[in-house]
C-alpha cells in the first residue's frame, strides 16, 4: 500500500490517499479530504486501471474526472498529481519519492 498526504496550499485543505494494488494492474484508491470538491472527485475514482491511465495520460479516466470536478481556481490544485503518482507507485510503475512545489513571489 502507498500512503500520500497532499497539503494543497493557501486553501488549507489536506488530502490523504491510500492506494493499493487490487491485482496486477488495477489500483484501488481510498481518499479522505476536508475539501468538498476533492471528496466528490474521490467518490468517482475508487478503482483505476493503472496501465491504461499511464497510456492515456491526460486523456485517461482520472484526469477526465479531475477536469469535470475541479474547475475555476481549483484547476491549479496540487491534489491531482498526488493521486496520479500514488496510483503509479502502488502499481509498481514508479518509485516512491516526495514531490515538492515551492512558490516564491519576488
mmCIF file with all atom_site columns, C-alpha atoms in Angstrom, residues 18-96:
data_model
loop_
_atom_site.group_PDB
_atom_site.id
_atom_site.type_symbol
_atom_site.label_atom_id
_atom_site.label_alt_id
_atom_site.label_comp_id
_atom_site.label_asym_id
_atom_site.label_entity_id
_atom_site.label_seq_id
_atom_site.pdbx_PDB_ins_code
_atom_site.Cartn_x
_atom_site.Cartn_y
_atom_site.Cartn_z
_atom_site.occupancy
_atom_site.B_iso_or_equiv
_atom_site.pdbx_formal_charge
_atom_site.auth_seq_id
_atom_site.auth_comp_id
_atom_site.auth_asym_id
_atom_site.auth_atom_id
_atom_site.pdbx_PDB_model_num
ATOM 1  C CA . UNK A 1 18 ? -4.197  5.249  0.341   1.00 0.00 ? 18 UNK A CA 1
ATOM 2  C CA . UNK A 1 19 ? -3.509  3.412  -2.909  1.00 0.00 ? 19 UNK A CA 1
ATOM 3  C CA . UNK A 1 20 ? -3.349  -0.364 -3.097  1.00 0.00 ? 20 UNK A CA 1
ATOM 4  C CA . UNK A 1 21 ? -2.870  -2.880 -5.873  1.00 0.00 ? 21 UNK A CA 1
ATOM 5  C CA . UNK A 1 22 ? -6.036  -4.945 -6.355  1.00 0.00 ? 22 UNK A CA 1
ATOM 6  C CA . UNK A 1 23 ? -4.477  -7.199 -8.996  1.00 0.00 ? 23 UNK A CA 1
ATOM 7  C CA . UNK A 1 24 ? -1.601  -6.860 -11.442 1.00 0.00 ? 24 UNK A CA 1
ATOM 8  C CA . UNK A 1 25 ? -2.815  -3.553 -12.906 1.00 0.00 ? 25 UNK A CA 1
ATOM 9  C CA . UNK A 1 26 ? -5.866  -2.204 -11.074 1.00 0.00 ? 26 UNK A CA 1
ATOM 10 C CA . UNK A 1 27 ? -5.290  0.194  -8.207  1.00 0.00 ? 27 UNK A CA 1
ATOM 11 C CA . UNK A 1 28 ? -7.837  0.953  -5.509  1.00 0.00 ? 28 UNK A CA 1
ATOM 12 C CA . UNK A 1 29 ? -7.873  4.438  -4.011  1.00 0.00 ? 29 UNK A CA 1
ATOM 13 C CA . UNK A 1 30 ? -9.183  5.487  -0.630  1.00 0.00 ? 30 UNK A CA 1
ATOM 14 C CA . UNK A 1 31 ? -9.161  9.270  -0.481  1.00 0.00 ? 31 UNK A CA 1
ATOM 15 C CA . UNK A 1 32 ? -10.043 11.427 2.504   1.00 0.00 ? 32 UNK A CA 1
ATOM 16 C CA . UNK A 1 33 ? -10.065 15.206 2.326   1.00 0.00 ? 33 UNK A CA 1
ATOM 17 C CA . UNK A 1 34 ? -11.546 18.198 4.077   1.00 0.00 ? 34 UNK A CA 1
ATOM 18 C CA . UNK A 1 35 ? -12.102 19.707 0.606   1.00 0.00 ? 35 UNK A CA 1
ATOM 19 C CA . UNK A 1 36 ? -15.640 19.144 -0.655  1.00 0.00 ? 36 UNK A CA 1
ATOM 20 C CA . UNK A 1 37 ? -14.557 19.101 -4.315  1.00 0.00 ? 37 UNK A CA 1
ATOM 21 C CA . UNK A 1 38 ? -11.821 16.519 -3.719  1.00 0.00 ? 38 UNK A CA 1
ATOM 22 C CA . UNK A 1 39 ? -14.219 14.370 -1.685  1.00 0.00 ? 39 UNK A CA 1
ATOM 23 C CA . UNK A 1 40 ? -16.726 14.445 -4.545  1.00 0.00 ? 40 UNK A CA 1
ATOM 24 C CA . UNK A 1 41 ? -13.987 13.587 -7.047  1.00 0.00 ? 41 UNK A CA 1
ATOM 25 C CA . UNK A 1 42 ? -12.792 10.713 -4.830  1.00 0.00 ? 42 UNK A CA 1
ATOM 26 C CA . UNK A 1 43 ? -16.214 9.065  -4.928  1.00 0.00 ? 43 UNK A CA 1
ATOM 27 C CA . UNK A 1 44 ? -15.817 8.728  -8.703  1.00 0.00 ? 44 UNK A CA 1
ATOM 28 C CA . UNK A 1 45 ? -12.323 7.181  -8.794  1.00 0.00 ? 45 UNK A CA 1
ATOM 29 C CA . UNK A 1 46 ? -12.454 4.184  -6.467  1.00 0.00 ? 46 UNK A CA 1
ATOM 30 C CA . UNK A 1 47 ? -10.503 1.895  -8.844  1.00 0.00 ? 47 UNK A CA 1
ATOM 31 C CA . UNK A 1 48 ? -8.180  2.780  -11.724 1.00 0.00 ? 48 UNK A CA 1
ATOM 32 C CA . UNK A 1 49 ? -6.566  0.666  -14.422 1.00 0.00 ? 49 UNK A CA 1
ATOM 33 C CA . UNK A 1 50 ? -3.009  1.921  -13.889 1.00 0.00 ? 50 UNK A CA 1
ATOM 34 C CA . UNK A 1 51 ? -1.668  0.737  -17.242 1.00 0.00 ? 51 UNK A CA 1
ATOM 35 C CA . UNK A 1 52 ? -4.493  2.429  -19.124 1.00 0.00 ? 52 UNK A CA 1
ATOM 36 C CA . UNK A 1 53 ? -4.133  5.624  -17.090 1.00 0.00 ? 53 UNK A CA 1
ATOM 37 C CA . UNK A 1 54 ? -0.434  5.852  -17.929 1.00 0.00 ? 54 UNK A CA 1
ATOM 38 C CA . UNK A 1 55 ? -1.083  5.062  -21.595 1.00 0.00 ? 55 UNK A CA 1
ATOM 39 C CA . UNK A 1 56 ? -3.854  7.674  -21.862 1.00 0.00 ? 56 UNK A CA 1
ATOM 40 C CA . UNK A 1 57 ? -2.186  10.299 -19.639 1.00 0.00 ? 57 UNK A CA 1
ATOM 41 C CA . UNK A 1 58 ? -4.271  13.458 -19.504 1.00 0.00 ? 58 UNK A CA 1
ATOM 42 C CA . UNK A 1 59 ? -6.952  11.706 -21.577 1.00 0.00 ? 59 UNK A CA 1
ATOM 43 C CA . UNK A 1 60 ? -7.405  8.888  -19.053 1.00 0.00 ? 60 UNK A CA 1
ATOM 44 C CA . UNK A 1 61 ? -10.317 8.381  -16.677 1.00 0.00 ? 61 UNK A CA 1
ATOM 45 C CA . UNK A 1 62 ? -8.586  10.042 -13.706 1.00 0.00 ? 62 UNK A CA 1
ATOM 46 C CA . UNK A 1 63 ? -7.913  13.317 -15.479 1.00 0.00 ? 63 UNK A CA 1
ATOM 47 C CA . UNK A 1 64 ? -11.333 13.206 -17.154 1.00 0.00 ? 64 UNK A CA 1
ATOM 48 C CA . UNK A 1 65 ? -12.943 13.209 -13.705 1.00 0.00 ? 65 UNK A CA 1
ATOM 49 C CA . UNK A 1 66 ? -10.500 15.857 -12.475 1.00 0.00 ? 66 UNK A CA 1
ATOM 50 C CA . UNK A 1 67 ? -11.422 18.166 -15.379 1.00 0.00 ? 67 UNK A CA 1
ATOM 51 C CA . UNK A 1 68 ? -15.108 17.716 -14.582 1.00 0.00 ? 68 UNK A CA 1
ATOM 52 C CA . UNK A 1 69 ? -14.819 18.256 -10.822 1.00 0.00 ? 69 UNK A CA 1
ATOM 53 C CA . UNK A 1 70 ? -12.008 20.790 -10.339 1.00 0.00 ? 70 UNK A CA 1
ATOM 54 C CA . UNK A 1 71 ? -12.962 23.925 -12.212 1.00 0.00 ? 71 UNK A CA 1
ATOM 55 C CA . UNK A 1 72 ? -12.134 27.588 -11.776 1.00 0.00 ? 72 UNK A CA 1
ATOM 56 C CA . UNK A 1 73 ? -9.364  28.362 -9.320  1.00 0.00 ? 73 UNK A CA 1
ATOM 57 C CA . UNK A 1 74 ? -9.269  24.672 -8.355  1.00 0.00 ? 74 UNK A CA 1
ATOM 58 C CA . UNK A 1 75 ? -7.714  23.940 -11.764 1.00 0.00 ? 75 UNK A CA 1
ATOM 59 C CA . UNK A 1 76 ? -4.332  24.677 -10.149 1.00 0.00 ? 76 UNK A CA 1
ATOM 60 C CA . UNK A 1 77 ? -4.850  22.199 -7.303  1.00 0.00 ? 77 UNK A CA 1
ATOM 61 C CA . UNK A 1 78 ? -1.855  20.013 -6.352  1.00 0.00 ? 78 UNK A CA 1
ATOM 62 C CA . UNK A 1 79 ? -4.005  17.011 -5.396  1.00 0.00 ? 79 UNK A CA 1
ATOM 63 C CA . UNK A 1 80 ? -4.418  15.545 -8.926  1.00 0.00 ? 80 UNK A CA 1
ATOM 64 C CA . UNK A 1 81 ? -0.706  14.912 -9.338  1.00 0.00 ? 81 UNK A CA 1
ATOM 65 C CA . UNK A 1 82 ? -0.691  13.276 -5.890  1.00 0.00 ? 82 UNK A CA 1
ATOM 66 C CA . UNK A 1 83 ? -3.491  10.959 -6.986  1.00 0.00 ? 83 UNK A CA 1
ATOM 67 C CA . UNK A 1 84 ? -1.713  10.039 -10.219 1.00 0.00 ? 84 UNK A CA 1
ATOM 68 C CA . UNK A 1 85 ? 1.646   9.448  -8.517  1.00 0.00 ? 85 UNK A CA 1
ATOM 69 C CA . UNK A 1 86 ? 0.067   7.328  -5.762  1.00 0.00 ? 86 UNK A CA 1
ATOM 70 C CA . UNK A 1 87 ? -1.523  5.150  -8.447  1.00 0.00 ? 87 UNK A CA 1
ATOM 71 C CA . UNK A 1 88 ? 1.808   4.799  -10.285 1.00 0.00 ? 88 UNK A CA 1
ATOM 72 C CA . UNK A 1 89 ? 3.729   3.807  -7.161  1.00 0.00 ? 89 UNK A CA 1
ATOM 73 C CA . UNK A 1 90 ? 1.040   1.373  -5.972  1.00 0.00 ? 90 UNK A CA 1
ATOM 74 C CA . UNK A 1 91 ? 1.166   -0.360 -9.377  1.00 0.00 ? 91 UNK A CA 1
ATOM 75 C CA . UNK A 1 92 ? 4.981   -0.539 -9.223  1.00 0.00 ? 92 UNK A CA 1
ATOM 76 C CA . UNK A 1 93 ? 5.208   1.758  -12.251 1.00 0.00 ? 93 UNK A CA 1
ATOM 77 C CA . UNK A 1 94 ? 7.122   4.490  -10.409 1.00 0.00 ? 94 UNK A CA 1
ATOM 78 C CA . UNK A 1 95 ? 9.400   4.679  -7.400  1.00 0.00 ? 95 UNK A CA 1
ATOM 79 C CA . UNK A 1 96 ? 8.216   6.405  -4.226  1.00 0.00 ? 96 UNK A CA 1
#
